[in-house]
PDB file of N, CA and C in Angstrom:
ATOM      1  N   MET A   1      12.546 -40.540   5.245  1.00 69.00           N
ATOM      2  CA  MET A   1      12.922 -41.658   4.440  1.00 69.00           C
ATOM      3  C   MET A   1      12.075 -41.657   3.167  1.00 69.00           C
ATOM      4  N   THR A   2      12.696 -41.927   2.062  1.00 76.00           N
ATOM      5  CA  THR A   2      12.015 -41.981   0.774  1.00 76.00           C
ATOM      6  C   THR A   2      12.095 -43.407   0.242  1.00 76.00           C
ATOM      7  N   GLU A   3      10.954 -43.865  -0.226  1.00 82.00           N
ATOM      8  CA  GLU A   3      10.896 -45.228  -0.746  1.00 82.00           C
ATOM      9  C   GLU A   3      10.248 -45.198  -2.125  1.00 82.00           C
ATOM     10  N   GLU A   4      10.832 -45.925  -3.064  1.00 83.00           N
ATOM     11  CA  GLU A   4      10.281 -46.003  -4.411  1.00 83.00           C
ATOM     12  C   GLU A   4       9.693 -47.403  -4.599  1.00 83.00           C
ATOM     13  N   ARG A   5       8.424 -47.461  -4.995  1.00 85.00           N
ATOM     14  CA  ARG A   5       7.755 -48.740  -5.200  1.00 85.00           C
ATOM     15  C   ARG A   5       7.393 -48.868  -6.682  1.00 85.00           C
ATOM     16  N   ILE A   6       7.815 -49.951  -7.280  1.00 86.00           N
ATOM     17  CA  ILE A   6       7.528 -50.208  -8.695  1.00 86.00           C
ATOM     18  C   ILE A   6       6.609 -51.422  -8.773  1.00 86.00           C
ATOM     19  N   THR A   7       5.485 -51.249  -9.451  1.00 87.00           N
ATOM     20  CA  THR A   7       4.512 -52.330  -9.599  1.00 87.00           C
ATOM     21  C   THR A   7       4.369 -52.662 -11.076  1.00 87.00           C
ATOM     22  N   GLU A   8       4.514 -53.940 -11.383  1.00 88.00           N
ATOM     23  CA  GLU A   8       4.342 -54.389 -12.761  1.00 88.00           C
ATOM     24  C   GLU A   8       3.066 -55.202 -12.852  1.00 88.00           C
ATOM     25  N   THR A   9       2.272 -54.905 -13.884  1.00 87.00           N
ATOM     26  CA  THR A   9       1.027 -55.628 -14.114  1.00 87.00           C
ATOM     27  C   THR A   9       1.099 -56.239 -15.505  1.00 87.00           C
ATOM     28  N   HIS A  10       0.782 -57.553 -15.564  1.00 87.00           N
ATOM     29  CA  HIS A  10       0.798 -58.263 -16.830  1.00 87.00           C
ATOM     30  C   HIS A  10      -0.647 -58.548 -17.239  1.00 87.00           C
ATOM     31  N   THR A  11      -0.984 -58.199 -18.457  1.00 86.00           N
ATOM     32  CA  THR A  11      -2.330 -58.472 -18.973  1.00 86.00           C
ATOM     33  C   THR A  11      -2.347 -59.838 -19.650  1.00 86.00           C
ATOM     34  N   PRO A  12      -3.544 -60.399 -19.841  1.00 87.00           N
ATOM     35  CA  PRO A  12      -3.625 -61.713 -20.501  1.00 87.00           C
ATOM     36  C   PRO A  12      -3.064 -61.681 -21.925  1.00 87.00           C
ATOM     37  N   ASP A  13      -3.050 -60.486 -22.550  1.00 87.00           N
ATOM     38  CA  ASP A  13      -2.508 -60.386 -23.907  1.00 87.00           C
ATOM     39  C   ASP A  13      -0.990 -60.427 -23.926  1.00 87.00           C
ATOM     40  N   GLY A  14      -0.370 -60.328 -22.761  1.00 84.00           N
ATOM     41  CA  GLY A  14       1.079 -60.348 -22.688  1.00 84.00           C
ATOM     42  C   GLY A  14       1.693 -58.963 -22.545  1.00 84.00           C
ATOM     43  N   ASN A  15       0.870 -57.930 -22.432  1.00 87.00           N
ATOM     44  CA  ASN A  15       1.387 -56.566 -22.240  1.00 87.00           C
ATOM     45  C   ASN A  15       1.774 -56.372 -20.780  1.00 87.00           C
ATOM     46  N   THR A  16       2.796 -55.563 -20.573  1.00 88.00           N
ATOM     47  CA  THR A  16       3.261 -55.261 -19.221  1.00 88.00           C
ATOM     48  C   THR A  16       3.102 -53.766 -18.975  1.00 88.00           C
ATOM     49  N   HIS A  17       2.488 -53.426 -17.844  1.00 87.00           N
ATOM     50  CA  HIS A  17       2.328 -52.028 -17.438  1.00 87.00           C
ATOM     51  C   HIS A  17       3.094 -51.828 -16.142  1.00 87.00           C
ATOM     52  N   THR A  18       3.878 -50.758 -16.089  1.00 88.00           N
ATOM     53  CA  THR A  18       4.687 -50.473 -14.908  1.00 88.00           C
ATOM     54  C   THR A  18       4.196 -49.189 -14.265  1.00 88.00           C
ATOM     55  N   THR A  19       4.020 -49.207 -12.944  1.00 89.00           N
ATOM     56  CA  THR A  19       3.610 -48.029 -12.175  1.00 89.00           C
ATOM     57  C   THR A  19       4.656 -47.779 -11.107  1.00 89.00           C
ATOM     58  N   THR A  20       5.111 -46.533 -11.025  1.00 88.00           N
ATOM     59  CA  THR A  20       6.107 -46.171 -10.021  1.00 88.00           C
ATOM     60  C   THR A  20       5.455 -45.243  -9.010  1.00 88.00           C
ATOM     61  N   THR A  21       5.604 -45.568  -7.716  1.00 87.00           N
ATOM     62  CA  THR A  21       5.066 -44.751  -6.632  1.00 87.00           C
ATOM     63  C   THR A  21       6.210 -44.394  -5.705  1.00 87.00           C
ATOM     64  N   ILE A  22       6.322 -43.101  -5.353  1.00 84.00           N
ATOM     65  CA  ILE A  22       7.362 -42.651  -4.433  1.00 84.00           C
ATOM     66  C   ILE A  22       6.687 -42.242  -3.132  1.00 84.00           C
ATOM     67  N   VAL A  23       7.150 -42.817  -2.023  1.00 81.00           N
ATOM     68  CA  VAL A  23       6.577 -42.550  -0.705  1.00 81.00           C
ATOM     69  C   VAL A  23       7.650 -41.880   0.137  1.00 81.00           C
ATOM     70  N   THR A  24       7.309 -40.723   0.750  1.00 80.00           N
ATOM     71  CA  THR A  24       8.243 -40.032   1.638  1.00 80.00           C
ATOM     72  C   THR A  24       7.617 -39.899   3.016  1.00 80.00           C
ATOM     73  N   ASP A  25       8.435 -40.054   4.021  1.00 78.00           N
ATOM     74  CA  ASP A  25       7.978 -39.912   5.406  1.00 78.00           C
ATOM     75  C   ASP A  25       8.207 -38.496   5.928  1.00 78.00           C
ATOM     76  N   ARG A  26       8.892 -37.680   5.173  1.00 72.00           N
ATOM     77  CA  ARG A  26       9.245 -36.325   5.597  1.00 72.00           C
ATOM     78  C   ARG A  26       8.004 -35.431   5.528  1.00 72.00           C
ATOM     79  N   GLN A  27       7.858 -34.570   6.540  1.00 70.00           N
ATOM     80  CA  GLN A  27       6.746 -33.629   6.549  1.00 70.00           C
ATOM     81  C   GLN A  27       7.185 -32.318   5.920  1.00 70.00           C
ATOM     82  N   ASN A  28       6.264 -31.671   5.220  1.00 65.00           N
ATOM     83  CA  ASN A  28       6.536 -30.371   4.620  1.00 65.00           C
ATOM     84  C   ASN A  28       6.439 -29.318   5.705  1.00 65.00           C
ATOM     85  N   SER A  29       7.524 -28.621   5.982  1.00 64.00           N
ATOM     86  CA  SER A  29       7.456 -27.596   7.027  1.00 64.00           C
ATOM     87  C   SER A  29       6.851 -26.320   6.450  1.00 64.00           C
ATOM     88  N   GLY A  30       7.548 -25.598   5.620  1.00 63.00           N
ATOM     89  CA  GLY A  30       7.033 -24.393   4.980  1.00 63.00           C
ATOM     90  C   GLY A  30       6.639 -23.312   5.962  1.00 63.00           C
ATOM     91  N   GLY A  31       7.029 -23.425   7.224  1.00 68.00           N
ATOM     92  CA  GLY A  31       6.632 -22.459   8.237  1.00 68.00           C
ATOM     93  C   GLY A  31       7.210 -21.082   7.998  1.00 68.00           C
ATOM     94  N   GLY A  32       8.458 -21.017   7.578  1.00 77.00           N
ATOM     95  CA  GLY A  32       9.094 -19.728   7.337  1.00 77.00           C
ATOM     96  C   GLY A  32       8.446 -18.983   6.189  1.00 77.00           C
ATOM     97  N   THR A  33       8.108 -19.706   5.167  1.00 79.00           N
ATOM     98  CA  THR A  33       7.461 -19.088   4.007  1.00 79.00           C
ATOM     99  C   THR A  33       6.099 -18.536   4.379  1.00 79.00           C
ATOM    100  N   LYS A  34       5.370 -19.255   5.202  1.00 81.00           N
ATOM    101  CA  LYS A  34       4.043 -18.786   5.625  1.00 81.00           C
ATOM    102  C   LYS A  34       4.160 -17.494   6.426  1.00 81.00           C
ATOM    103  N   TRP A  35       5.135 -17.427   7.323  1.00 81.00           N
ATOM    104  CA  TRP A  35       5.293 -16.214   8.139  1.00 81.00           C
ATOM    105  C   TRP A  35       5.719 -15.026   7.286  1.00 81.00           C
ATOM    106  N   ILE A  36       6.596 -15.253   6.333  1.00 87.00           N
ATOM    107  CA  ILE A  36       7.030 -14.162   5.447  1.00 87.00           C
ATOM    108  C   ILE A  36       5.861 -13.685   4.606  1.00 87.00           C
ATOM    109  N   GLY A  37       5.068 -14.602   4.081  1.00 84.00           N
ATOM    110  CA  GLY A  37       3.888 -14.226   3.301  1.00 84.00           C
ATOM    111  C   GLY A  37       2.894 -13.435   4.132  1.00 84.00           C
ATOM    112  N   LEU A  38       2.686 -13.859   5.369  1.00 85.00           N
ATOM    113  CA  LEU A  38       1.777 -13.141   6.267  1.00 85.00           C
ATOM    114  C   LEU A  38       2.307 -11.741   6.569  1.00 85.00           C
ATOM    115  N   LEU A  39       3.601 -11.618   6.784  1.00 89.00           N
ATOM    116  CA  LEU A  39       4.205 -10.314   7.048  1.00 89.00           C
ATOM    117  C   LEU A  39       4.062  -9.389   5.843  1.00 89.00           C
ATOM    118  N   VAL A  40       4.294  -9.909   4.644  1.00 91.00           N
ATOM    119  CA  VAL A  40       4.130  -9.108   3.428  1.00 91.00           C
ATOM    120  C   VAL A  40       2.683  -8.654   3.286  1.00 91.00           C
ATOM    121  N   LEU A  41       1.742  -9.530   3.571  1.00 92.00           N
ATOM    122  CA  LEU A  41       0.323  -9.189   3.486  1.00 92.00           C
ATOM    123  C   LEU A  41      -0.042  -8.091   4.483  1.00 92.00           C
ATOM    124  N   VAL A  42       0.449  -8.175   5.693  1.00 93.00           N
ATOM    125  CA  VAL A  42       0.173  -7.153   6.708  1.00 93.00           C
ATOM    126  C   VAL A  42       0.786  -5.820   6.300  1.00 93.00           C
ATOM    127  N   LEU A  43       2.008  -5.835   5.774  1.00 93.00           N
ATOM    128  CA  LEU A  43       2.652  -4.598   5.339  1.00 93.00           C
ATOM    129  C   LEU A  43       1.895  -3.969   4.173  1.00 93.00           C
ATOM    130  N   PHE A  44       1.421  -4.798   3.252  1.00 92.00           N
ATOM    131  CA  PHE A  44       0.640  -4.293   2.126  1.00 92.00           C
ATOM    132  C   PHE A  44      -0.660  -3.661   2.609  1.00 92.00           C
ATOM    133  N   ALA A  45      -1.327  -4.298   3.565  1.00 92.00           N
ATOM    134  CA  ALA A  45      -2.573  -3.751   4.100  1.00 92.00           C
ATOM    135  C   ALA A  45      -2.322  -2.426   4.816  1.00 92.00           C
ATOM    136  N   ALA A  46      -1.229  -2.322   5.560  1.00 92.00           N
ATOM    137  CA  ALA A  46      -0.902  -1.080   6.252  1.00 92.00           C
ATOM    138  C   ALA A  46      -0.600   0.037   5.255  1.00 92.00           C
ATOM    139  N   ALA A  47       0.128  -0.279   4.194  1.00 92.00           N
ATOM    140  CA  ALA A  47       0.438   0.724   3.180  1.00 92.00           C
ATOM    141  C   ALA A  47      -0.830   1.191   2.468  1.00 92.00           C
ATOM    142  N   ALA A  48      -1.724   0.267   2.161  1.00 90.00           N
ATOM    143  CA  ALA A  48      -2.986   0.638   1.513  1.00 90.00           C
ATOM    144  C   ALA A  48      -3.820   1.521   2.428  1.00 90.00           C
ATOM    145  N   LEU A  49      -3.881   1.197   3.715  1.00 88.00           N
ATOM    146  CA  LEU A  49      -4.620   2.012   4.676  1.00 88.00           C
ATOM    147  C   LEU A  49      -4.039   3.422   4.760  1.00 88.00           C
ATOM    148  N   TYR A  50      -2.709   3.521   4.763  1.00 87.00           N
ATOM    149  CA  TYR A  50      -2.060   4.831   4.822  1.00 87.00           C
ATOM    150  C   TYR A  50      -2.385   5.664   3.579  1.00 87.00           C
ATOM    151  N   VAL A  51      -2.307   5.044   2.405  1.00 85.00           N
ATOM    152  CA  VAL A  51      -2.588   5.768   1.159  1.00 85.00           C
ATOM    153  C   VAL A  51      -4.035   6.255   1.137  1.00 85.00           C
ATOM    154  N   PHE A  52      -4.965   5.385   1.514  1.00 82.00           N
ATOM    155  CA  PHE A  52      -6.370   5.780   1.501  1.00 82.00           C
ATOM    156  C   PHE A  52      -6.668   6.863   2.527  1.00 82.00           C
ATOM    157  N   SER A  53      -5.991   6.840   3.682  1.00 79.00           N
ATOM    158  CA  SER A  53      -6.213   7.889   4.676  1.00 79.00           C
ATOM    159  C   SER A  53      -5.653   9.224   4.180  1.00 79.00           C
ATOM    160  N   GLN A  54      -4.530   9.181   3.468  1.00 79.00           N
ATOM    161  CA  GLN A  54      -3.975  10.411   2.909  1.00 79.00           C
ATOM    162  C   GLN A  54      -4.887  10.979   1.829  1.00 79.00           C
ATOM    163  N   MET A  55      -5.497  10.106   1.058  1.00 76.00           N
ATOM    164  CA  MET A  55      -6.411  10.568   0.014  1.00 76.00           C
ATOM    165  C   MET A  55      -7.633  11.233   0.632  1.00 76.00           C
ATOM    166  N   SER A  56      -8.144  10.688   1.724  1.00 73.00           N
ATOM    167  CA  SER A  56      -9.319  11.292   2.354  1.00 73.00           C
ATOM    168  C   SER A  56      -8.944  12.615   3.010  1.00 73.00           C
ATOM    169  N   ASP A  57      -7.723  12.727   3.551  1.00 73.00           N
ATOM    170  CA  ASP A  57      -7.278  14.000   4.121  1.00 73.00           C
ATOM    171  C   ASP A  57      -7.173  15.061   3.044  1.00 73.00           C
ATOM    172  N   SER A  58      -6.665  14.698   1.877  1.00 77.00           N
ATOM    173  CA  SER A  58      -6.541  15.677   0.797  1.00 77.00           C
ATOM    174  C   SER A  58      -7.925  16.074   0.284  1.00 77.00           C
ATOM    175  N   GLU A  59      -8.873  15.151   0.300  1.00 76.00           N
ATOM    176  CA  GLU A  59     -10.245  15.488  -0.101  1.00 76.00           C
ATOM    177  C   GLU A  59     -10.841  16.485   0.884  1.00 76.00           C
ATOM    178  N   ALA A  60     -10.598  16.290   2.177  1.00 78.00           N
ATOM    179  CA  ALA A  60     -11.120  17.208   3.186  1.00 78.00           C
ATOM    180  C   ALA A  60     -10.487  18.585   3.019  1.00 78.00           C
ATOM    181  N   ALA A  61      -9.184  18.626   2.738  1.00 80.00           N
ATOM    182  CA  ALA A  61      -8.500  19.906   2.531  1.00 80.00           C
ATOM    183  C   ALA A  61      -9.043  20.607   1.290  1.00 80.00           C
ATOM    184  N   LYS A  62      -9.295  19.827   0.242  1.00 83.00           N
ATOM    185  CA  LYS A  62      -9.838  20.410  -0.984  1.00 83.00           C
ATOM    186  C   LYS A  62     -11.244  20.966  -0.729  1.00 83.00           C
ATOM    187  N   ASP A  63     -12.060  20.224  -0.005  1.00 83.00           N
ATOM    188  CA  ASP A  63     -13.405  20.698   0.313  1.00 83.00           C
ATOM    189  C   ASP A  63     -13.359  21.976   1.145  1.00 83.00           C
ATOM    190  N   ALA A  64     -12.442  22.042   2.097  1.00 85.00           N
ATOM    191  CA  ALA A  64     -12.307  23.237   2.926  1.00 85.00           C
ATOM    192  C   ALA A  64     -11.868  24.428   2.083  1.00 85.00           C
ATOM    193  N   ALA A  65     -10.945  24.214   1.145  1.00 88.00           N
ATOM    194  CA  ALA A  65     -10.473  25.300   0.281  1.00 88.00           C
ATOM    195  C   ALA A  65     -11.599  25.802  -0.618  1.00 88.00           C
ATOM    196  N   VAL A  66     -12.412  24.886  -1.137  1.00 88.00           N
ATOM    197  CA  VAL A  66     -13.539  25.291  -1.988  1.00 88.00           C
ATOM    198  C   VAL A  66     -14.545  26.091  -1.166  1.00 88.00           C
ATOM    199  N   GLY A  67     -14.800  25.665   0.059  1.00 89.00           N
ATOM    200  CA  GLY A  67     -15.722  26.401   0.929  1.00 89.00           C
ATOM    201  C   GLY A  67     -15.207  27.791   1.255  1.00 89.00           C
ATOM    202  N   GLU A  68     -13.918  27.885   1.519  1.00 89.00           N
ATOM    203  CA  GLU A  68     -13.315  29.189   1.825  1.00 89.00           C
ATOM    204  C   GLU A  68     -13.373  30.113   0.604  1.00 89.00           C
ATOM    205  N   ALA A  69     -13.110  29.574  -0.569  1.00 90.00           N
ATOM    206  CA  ALA A  69     -13.172  30.382  -1.787  1.00 90.00           C
ATOM    207  C   ALA A  69     -14.601  30.855  -2.041  1.00 90.00           C
ATOM    208  N   ALA A  70     -15.568  30.001  -1.799  1.00 90.00           N
ATOM    209  CA  ALA A  70     -16.969  30.404  -1.978  1.00 90.00           C
ATOM    210  C   ALA A  70     -17.341  31.510  -1.004  1.00 90.00           C
ATOM    211  N   GLN A  71     -16.841  31.422   0.206  1.00 89.00           N
ATOM    212  CA  GLN A  71     -17.106  32.468   1.202  1.00 89.00           C
ATOM    213  C   GLN A  71     -16.496  33.803   0.756  1.00 89.00           C
ATOM    214  N   LYS A  72     -15.286  33.758   0.216  1.00 90.00           N
ATOM    215  CA  LYS A  72     -14.637  34.982  -0.256  1.00 90.00           C
ATOM    216  C   LYS A  72     -15.392  35.588  -1.431  1.00 90.00           C
ATOM    217  N   VAL A  73     -15.875  34.733  -2.340  1.00 90.00           N
ATOM    218  CA  VAL A  73     -16.657  35.233  -3.470  1.00 90.00           C
ATOM    219  C   VAL A  73     -17.935  35.871  -2.968  1.00 90.00           C
ATOM    220  N   GLY A  74     -18.559  35.258  -1.973  1.00 88.00           N
ATOM    221  CA  GLY A  74     -19.780  35.832  -1.396  1.00 88.00           C
ATOM    222  C   GLY A  74     -19.507  37.186  -0.756  1.00 88.00           C
ATOM    223  N   ASN A  75     -18.400  37.306  -0.031  1.00 87.00           N
ATOM    224  CA  ASN A  75     -18.036  38.589   0.602  1.00 87.00           C
ATOM    225  C   ASN A  75     -17.766  39.655  -0.460  1.00 87.00           C
ATOM    226  N   ALA A  76     -17.078  39.283  -1.528  1.00 89.00           N
ATOM    227  CA  ALA A  76     -16.779  40.237  -2.594  1.00 89.00           C
ATOM    228  C   ALA A  76     -18.073  40.691  -3.273  1.00 89.00           C
ATOM    229  N   ALA A  77     -19.001  39.775  -3.488  1.00 89.00           N
ATOM    230  CA  ALA A  77     -20.283  40.151  -4.100  1.00 89.00           C
ATOM    231  C   ALA A  77     -21.054  41.096  -3.191  1.00 89.00           C
ATOM    232  N   GLU A  78     -20.978  40.872  -1.901  1.00 89.00           N
ATOM    233  CA  GLU A  78     -21.653  41.757  -0.949  1.00 89.00           C
ATOM    234  C   GLU A  78     -21.037  43.159  -0.989  1.00 89.00           C
ATOM    235  N   GLN A  79     -19.712  43.227  -1.073  1.00 89.00           N
ATOM    236  CA  GLN A  79     -19.042  44.521  -1.150  1.00 89.00           C
ATOM    237  C   GLN A  79     -19.408  45.254  -2.440  1.00 89.00           C
ATOM    238  N   VAL A  80     -19.499  44.540  -3.557  1.00 89.00           N
ATOM    239  CA  VAL A  80     -19.888  45.156  -4.823  1.00 89.00           C
ATOM    240  C   VAL A  80     -21.309  45.691  -4.719  1.00 89.00           C
ATOM    241  N   GLY A  81     -22.193  44.913  -4.091  1.00 86.00           N
ATOM    242  CA  GLY A  81     -23.580  45.364  -3.909  1.00 86.00           C
ATOM    243  C   GLY A  81     -23.647  46.625  -3.069  1.00 86.00           C
ATOM    244  N   GLU A  82     -22.866  46.692  -1.994  1.00 86.00           N
ATOM    245  CA  GLU A  82     -22.851  47.884  -1.139  1.00 86.00           C
ATOM    246  C   GLU A  82     -22.297  49.082  -1.899  1.00 86.00           C
ATOM    247  N   ALA A  83     -21.243  48.851  -2.706  1.00 87.00           N
ATOM    248  CA  ALA A  83     -20.663  49.944  -3.486  1.00 87.00           C
ATOM    249  C   ALA A  83     -21.678  50.450  -4.513  1.00 87.00           C
ATOM    250  N   ALA A  84     -22.437  49.549  -5.111  1.00 87.00           N
ATOM    251  CA  ALA A  84     -23.460  49.963  -6.078  1.00 87.00           C
ATOM    252  C   ALA A  84     -24.541  50.776  -5.384  1.00 87.00           C
ATOM    253  N   GLU A  85     -24.964  50.384  -4.208  1.00 86.00           N
ATOM    254  CA  GLU A  85     -25.957  51.161  -3.461  1.00 86.00           C
ATOM    255  C   GLU A  85     -25.429  52.547  -3.127  1.00 86.00           C
ATOM    256  N   ASP A  86     -24.164  52.616  -2.703  1.00 84.00           N
ATOM    257  CA  ASP A  86     -23.570  53.906  -2.394  1.00 84.00           C
ATOM    258  C   ASP A  86     -23.522  54.802  -3.628  1.00 84.00           C
ATOM    259  N   ALA A  87     -23.172  54.219  -4.792  1.00 85.00           N
ATOM    260  CA  ALA A  87     -23.117  54.991  -6.029  1.00 85.00           C
ATOM    261  C   ALA A  87     -24.494  55.493  -6.407  1.00 85.00           C
ATOM    262  N   VAL A  88     -25.521  54.670  -6.248  1.00 83.00           N
ATOM    263  CA  VAL A  88     -26.882  55.095  -6.563  1.00 83.00           C
ATOM    264  C   VAL A  88     -27.309  56.199  -5.614  1.00 83.00           C
ATOM    265  N   ASP A  89     -26.971  56.108  -4.345  1.00 81.00           N
ATOM    266  CA  ASP A  89     -27.320  57.143  -3.367  1.00 81.00           C
ATOM    267  C   ASP A  89     -26.654  58.459  -3.711  1.00 81.00           C
ATOM    268  N   LYS A  90     -25.392  58.447  -4.167  1.00 82.00           N
ATOM    269  CA  LYS A  90     -24.683  59.664  -4.516  1.00 82.00           C
ATOM    270  C   LYS A  90     -25.270  60.308  -5.769  1.00 82.00           C
ATOM    271  N   VAL A  91     -25.700  59.458  -6.726  1.00 81.00           N
ATOM    272  CA  VAL A  91     -26.268  59.987  -7.965  1.00 81.00           C
ATOM    273  C   VAL A  91     -27.642  60.611  -7.690  1.00 81.00           C
ATOM    274  N   THR A  92     -28.437  60.024  -6.859  1.00 82.00           N
ATOM    275  CA  THR A  92     -29.784  60.521  -6.593  1.00 82.00           C
ATOM    276  C   THR A  92     -29.767  61.716  -5.653  1.00 82.00           C
ATOM    277  N   ASN A  93     -28.778  61.911  -4.871  1.00 71.00           N
ATOM    278  CA  ASN A  93     -28.720  63.054  -3.944  1.00 71.00           C
ATOM    279  C   ASN A  93     -28.140  64.243  -4.565  1.00 71.00           C
TER     280      ASN A  93
END
C-alpha cells in the first residue's frame, strides 16, 4: 500500500511551506538480481583463475624451453672443444 502525506506549515509572516511524504508498505525483494550478480561474480572469478593458470603454465613451458636450449648450447660447446683438442693432437703428432 502506498500513502501520500502532504503537510502544510504556515509561518507568522504568512508564508506557506508544503512537504510531501510518500510511505510504502511494500518490501524491496531484489532477490533475483542479487543471485544473478553473485553468479556473474563467480563466473568472472573462475575465468580470471583459468587465465592466470594458463599464463603460469606458459611461463613454465618457456622456462623449460630456455633450459633445454642452454643444455644444447652447452653440449655443442663441449663438442667444439673436443674437436679442437683432436685437431691440436693431429697437428702435434
